[in-house]
Each structure stands twice: as C-alpha cells, then as structure tokens.
GROMACS .gro file of C-alpha atoms in nm:
model
  227
    1MET     CA    1   0.031   0.009  -0.040
    2ILE     CA    2   0.127   0.315  -0.076
    3ILE     CA    3  -0.018   0.632   0.113
    4ILE     CA    4   0.059   0.993  -0.042
    5THR     CA    5   0.012   1.300   0.123
    6GLY     CA    6  -0.059   1.562  -0.029
    7ALA     CA    7  -0.157   1.439  -0.382
    8SER     CA    8  -0.413   1.600  -0.532
    9ARG     CA    9  -0.199   1.884  -0.696
   10GLY     CA   10   0.180   1.960  -0.775
   11LEU     CA   11   0.465   1.667  -0.754
   12GLY     CA   12   0.244   1.493  -0.496
   13LYS     CA   13   0.024   1.459  -0.782
   14PHE     CA   14   0.223   1.338  -1.040
   15VAL     CA   15   0.332   1.097  -0.790
   16PHE     CA   16   0.004   0.952  -0.748
   17ASN     CA   17  -0.072   0.931  -1.040
   18HIS     CA   18   0.198   0.771  -1.185
   19TYR     CA   19   0.127   0.520  -0.997
   20VAL     CA   20  -0.191   0.447  -0.998
   21LYS     CA   21  -0.125   0.441  -1.359
   22ILE     CA   22   0.130   0.159  -1.273
   23GLY     CA   23  -0.157  -0.049  -1.075
   24GLU     CA   24   0.002   0.041  -0.762
   25LYS     CA   25  -0.251   0.039  -0.507
   26VAL     CA   26  -0.269   0.426  -0.348
   27ILE     CA   27  -0.406   0.606  -0.146
   28GLY     CA   28  -0.404   0.933  -0.135
   29THR     CA   29  -0.473   1.224   0.073
   30TYR     CA   30  -0.544   1.673   0.018
   31LEU     CA   31  -0.677   1.946   0.228
   32ASN     CA   32  -0.716   2.246   0.029
   33THR     CA   33  -0.718   2.158  -0.353
   34SER     CA   34  -1.037   1.881  -0.447
   35PRO     CA   35  -0.858   1.531  -0.630
   36ALA     CA   36  -1.054   1.531  -0.990
   37LYS     CA   37  -1.323   1.337  -1.035
   38GLU     CA   38  -1.137   1.040  -1.176
   39ASN     CA   39  -0.970   0.981  -0.777
   40ILE     CA   40  -1.214   1.058  -0.584
   41GLY     CA   41  -1.252   0.762  -0.358
   42GLN     CA   42  -0.888   0.675  -0.323
   43ILE     CA   43  -0.789   1.047  -0.168
   44HIS     CA   44  -0.939   1.114   0.080
   45LYS     CA   45  -0.909   1.482   0.342
   46VAL     CA   46  -0.712   1.504   0.582
   47ASP     CA   47  -0.494   1.774   0.768
   48VAL     CA   48  -0.176   1.645   0.813
   49SER     CA   49  -0.080   1.903   1.101
   50ASP     CA   50  -0.385   1.772   1.264
   51LEU     CA   51  -0.316   1.507   1.537
   52HIS     CA   52  -0.711   1.418   1.526
   53SER     CA   53  -0.779   1.458   1.178
   54VAL     CA   54  -0.484   1.227   1.094
   55LYS     CA   55  -0.557   0.960   1.325
   56ASP     CA   56  -0.866   0.905   1.190
   57PHE     CA   57  -0.756   0.875   0.849
   58ILE     CA   58  -0.510   0.575   0.942
   59GLU     CA   59  -0.788   0.411   1.183
   60GLY     CA   60  -1.043   0.442   0.818
   61ILE     CA   61  -0.766   0.285   0.587
   62ARG     CA   62  -0.637   0.039   0.864
   63ILE     CA   63  -0.773  -0.267   0.719
   64ASP     CA   64  -0.613  -0.207   0.397
   65LEU     CA   65  -0.230  -0.140   0.536
   66GLU     CA   66   0.011  -0.422   0.434
   67ASN     CA   67   0.368  -0.317   0.325
   68ILE     CA   68   0.322  -0.001   0.433
   69VAL     CA   69   0.528   0.318   0.156
   70LEU     CA   70   0.458   0.672   0.302
   71ILE     CA   71   0.550   0.960   0.065
   72ASN     CA   72   0.504   1.282   0.204
   73CYS     CA   73   0.462   1.529  -0.043
   74ALA     CA   74   0.200   1.744   0.127
   75GLY     CA   75   0.391   2.078   0.188
   76THR     CA   76   0.339   2.479   0.154
   77SER     CA   77   0.521   2.744   0.119
   78TYR     CA   78   0.571   3.147   0.272
   79ASN     CA   79   0.757   3.423   0.156
   80SER     CA   80   0.850   3.701   0.373
   81PHE     CA   81   1.186   3.809   0.516
   82ALA     CA   82   1.171   3.759   0.888
   83HIS     CA   83   1.153   4.107   1.018
   84LYS     CA   84   0.855   4.189   0.831
   85ALA     CA   85   0.670   3.778   0.877
   86ASP     CA   86   0.290   3.708   0.982
   87LEU     CA   87   0.363   3.474   1.207
   88VAL     CA   88   0.104   3.240   1.164
   89ARG     CA   89   0.173   3.174   0.807
   90TRP     CA   90   0.560   3.107   0.887
   91ILE     CA   91   0.455   2.822   1.184
   92ASN     CA   92   0.207   2.707   0.958
   93VAL     CA   93   0.469   2.644   0.735
   94ILE     CA   94   0.656   2.472   1.011
   95ASN     CA   95   0.326   2.228   1.154
   96THR     CA   96   0.276   2.121   0.755
   97ASN     CA   97   0.575   2.048   0.602
   98LEU     CA   98   0.737   1.931   0.922
   99VAL     CA   99   0.547   1.861   1.196
  100GLY     CA  100   0.294   1.699   0.905
  101SER     CA  101   0.533   1.454   0.820
  102PHE     CA  102   0.591   1.319   1.155
  103LEU     CA  103   0.230   1.279   1.297
  104MET     CA  104   0.176   1.045   0.961
  105ILE     CA  105   0.493   0.934   1.008
  106HIS     CA  106   0.388   0.884   1.383
  107GLY     CA  107   0.092   0.690   1.314
  108LEU     CA  108   0.187   0.454   1.096
  109LEU     CA  109   0.493   0.306   1.282
  110PRO     CA  110   0.357   0.135   1.490
  111ILE     CA  111   0.160  -0.114   1.191
  112MET     CA  112   0.502  -0.077   1.025
  113ARG     CA  113   0.708  -0.180   1.321
  114GLU     CA  114   0.390  -0.510   1.347
  115GLN     CA  115   0.483  -0.524   1.029
  116ASN     CA  116   0.832  -0.583   0.964
  117TYR     CA  117   0.825  -0.379   0.675
  118GLY     CA  118   0.800  -0.002   0.567
  119ARG     CA  119   0.946   0.231   0.352
  120ILE     CA  120   0.937   0.595   0.448
  121ILE     CA  121   0.931   0.909   0.226
  122ASN     CA  122   1.007   1.254   0.302
  123PHE     CA  123   1.006   1.510   0.030
  124SER     CA  124   1.285   1.777   0.207
  125SER     CA  125   1.470   2.074  -0.025
  126VAL     CA  126   1.767   2.224  -0.194
  127LEU     CA  127   1.684   2.560  -0.002
  128SER     CA  128   1.765   2.371   0.351
  129LYS     CA  129   2.099   2.351   0.254
  130MET     CA  130   2.105   2.675   0.084
  131GLY     CA  131   2.057   3.008   0.218
  132VAL     CA  132   1.754   3.221  -0.028
  133PRO     CA  133   1.677   3.540   0.154
  134GLY     CA  134   1.252   3.505   0.235
  135THR     CA  135   1.303   3.130   0.265
  136SER     CA  136   1.323   3.112   0.689
  137ALA     CA  137   0.997   2.942   0.696
  138TYR     CA  138   1.063   2.727   0.393
  139SER     CA  139   1.431   2.560   0.495
  140THR     CA  140   1.345   2.565   0.886
  141SER     CA  141   1.045   2.297   0.748
  142LYS     CA  142   1.256   2.102   0.597
  143SER     CA  143   1.585   2.135   0.759
  144GLY     CA  144   1.460   1.941   1.034
  145LEU     CA  145   1.330   1.676   0.815
  146GLN     CA  146   1.788   1.627   0.807
  147GLY     CA  147   1.754   1.560   1.169
  148MET     CA  148   1.399   1.330   1.228
  149VAL     CA  149   1.566   1.104   0.906
  150LYS     CA  150   1.889   1.049   1.129
  151SER     CA  151   1.690   0.969   1.467
  152LEU     CA  152   1.440   0.725   1.384
  153ALA     CA  153   1.626   0.544   1.070
  154GLN     CA  154   1.831   0.479   1.382
  155GLU     CA  155   1.515   0.357   1.562
  156ASN     CA  156   1.347   0.106   1.341
  157GLY     CA  157   1.610   0.008   1.108
  158ASN     CA  158   1.595  -0.339   1.282
  159LYS     CA  159   1.256  -0.359   1.222
  160GLY     CA  160   1.292  -0.352   0.845
  161ILE     CA  161   1.224   0.047   0.794
  162THR     CA  162   1.342   0.268   0.674
  163ILE     CA  163   1.303   0.655   0.651
  164ASN     CA  164   1.473   0.905   0.413
  165ASN     CA  165   1.465   1.221   0.275
  166ILE     CA  166   1.522   1.293  -0.139
  167ASP     CA  167   1.610   1.707  -0.109
  168LEU     CA  168   1.417   1.853  -0.427
  169GLY     CA  169   1.634   2.125  -0.571
  170TYR     CA  170   1.404   2.271  -0.941
  171PHE     CA  171   1.074   2.075  -1.101
  172SER     CA  172   0.910   2.196  -1.382
  173VAL     CA  173   0.605   2.113  -1.166
  174GLY     CA  174   0.490   2.229  -0.789
  175MET     CA  175   0.641   2.468  -0.670
  176ILE     CA  176   0.819   2.631  -0.945
  177GLU     CA  177   0.492   2.842  -1.004
  178GLN     CA  178   0.507   3.066  -0.709
  179VAL     CA  179   0.902   3.068  -0.762
  180PRO     CA  180   0.953   3.456  -0.939
  181ASP     CA  181   1.023   3.462  -1.281
  182GLU     CA  182   1.363   3.645  -1.125
  183ILE     CA  183   1.456   3.390  -0.945
  184GLN     CA  184   1.386   3.131  -1.133
  185ASN     CA  185   1.671   3.213  -1.405
  186LYS     CA  186   1.911   3.333  -1.105
  187MET     CA  187   1.911   2.915  -0.992
  188MET     CA  188   1.894   2.814  -1.391
  189ALA     CA  189   2.227   2.938  -1.442
  190GLN     CA  190   2.363   2.776  -1.093
  191ILE     CA  191   2.241   2.396  -1.258
  192PRO     CA  192   2.492   2.201  -1.380
  193GLY     CA  193   2.253   2.160  -1.692
  194LYS     CA  194   2.099   2.433  -1.685
  195ARG     CA  195   1.756   2.298  -1.659
  196PHE     CA  196   1.478   2.221  -1.385
  197GLY     CA  197   1.452   1.881  -1.308
  198ASP     CA  198   1.174   1.624  -1.484
  199PRO     CA  199   0.912   1.548  -1.253
  200GLU     CA  200   1.053   1.167  -1.392
  201GLU     CA  201   1.363   1.157  -1.213
  202ILE     CA  202   1.198   1.207  -0.940
  203ILE     CA  203   1.023   0.906  -0.965
  204ASN     CA  204   1.261   0.677  -1.062
  205THR     CA  205   1.442   0.826  -0.721
  206ILE     CA  206   1.177   0.709  -0.543
  207ASP     CA  207   1.197   0.343  -0.676
  208TYR     CA  208   1.570   0.337  -0.653
  209ILE     CA  209   1.501   0.401  -0.258
  210LEU     CA  210   1.207   0.112  -0.302
  211LYS     CA  211   1.431  -0.151  -0.444
  212THR     CA  212   1.718  -0.091  -0.204
  213PRO     CA  213   1.698  -0.077   0.211
  214TYR     CA  214   2.034  -0.041   0.222
  215VAL     CA  215   1.983   0.309   0.236
  216ASN     CA  216   1.813   0.428   0.487
  217GLY     CA  217   1.885   0.729   0.710
  218ALA     CA  218   1.994   0.932   0.414
  219SER     CA  219   1.873   1.318   0.276
  220LEU     CA  220   1.902   1.253  -0.123
  221ASP     CA  221   2.014   1.554  -0.360
  222LEU     CA  222   1.812   1.581  -0.660
  223ASN     CA  223   1.916   1.890  -0.792
  224GLY     CA  224   2.145   1.857  -1.094
  225GLY     CA  225   2.394   1.974  -0.896
  226LEU     CA  226   2.233   2.277  -0.791
  227LEU     CA  227   2.475   2.298  -0.483
   0.00000   0.00000   0.00000
C-alpha cells in the first residue's frame, strides 16, 4: 500500500498518478485542492498538521494497510523576510511540512513495526542547505527533516523500516509556479545542466529507495548539481 500525502496537486499529484497508472494500490490525501473526479475515493481529505485528522484517516484505512510505503509530499510555503513575517503563516509552514510529516510517520510506524516492513520517503528541499532570502519558514521546515530521518532510521532499522529524504531542487512542476521569474532565472544559471528537473527523475529516485533497503537515514540530493 502506497500512501501519498498532498496527492491532489503539484509533485504529489504527479507521483500519485504515476503509481495508480502502473497498477499499484495507492491512497492519497488532500486538503485545500480537491482531487480530480476520477480519483475520488482514492484520495481522502486530511489535515496532516492536525493529530485527530491524521488518526481518523489511518483508522479508516487500517484494514488495507500492508507493506506500507509512505511518501510525504504535502507541503506549503510562505516567503517573507524574517523581520516582516506574519507569524501565523510562518508557523503554519512548520506545522504542515515538518510536524505534518511526523504525525503521518508517528501514526503508521506501529503498524510498520508490527509487520516488520516499511518505507518512508519525505520530500525535503535544496533550500534546507542554501541561504535564500525570504525562505526562513520553508527552509527551516525542510531542515528539520534532516535530523528526523537520522534519528528514526536508528530507531526502526532493525524492523525492516527505512526512512529517507529526497532533497529536491527545482522541477518543472510543483511549487516552481510560486517562484518569481527572476529567481527562476538565477537558479537556472547555477545548475550545471541549465535545466530544471523532470518529475520522472523523482519517480526514478523513489523507486531506487524502495528497492534498496541499505539506503536508510539518508538525504539524497536531486538538484542537478545546484549546490
């Protein structure tokens, strides 16, 4: 069973549609963007930052949970210089991107440990390692995932469970739509291949992690050499 958060838009939608298309058993979540009509029933409304919402979701699908793969794609961003930041919006980014990922993991880990199998993949970001003005909320939320996977890999590696991050650079779909053209051009100039990533390359990386259990506690750069 593949569970994909944030499956109704952007990269999460792309990943969800890919695994549905190849015949995998997939369940997704959404919050603000309604899923396509053909996916209704496969995608559930869940606020990943809310403990009760996450618990209700997991209980509702528990009977189907076996050989669980969790891909945490749900995310949000908010750009502002720190001294001007709206604190409610800043904290919401942390609650969605970092706390939300942990709540999903926390809810599913007991089942994974009982079954002696689990694969957890978080979408992190190149911004966790770069200093880009105005991105303190987003980069902080993604940086937190770095330490989390190290700790959880130590706790669960003996139970057949791996947890890793994919540190995404700039891709042709997803949050790139929120990046001003000036910043896009600046980042493009720093990428050796002078192109943004193809989302198919994300699928290739996910499949590599799923097939390689010795990759554990890692944060894999997928950014075209941007760093």
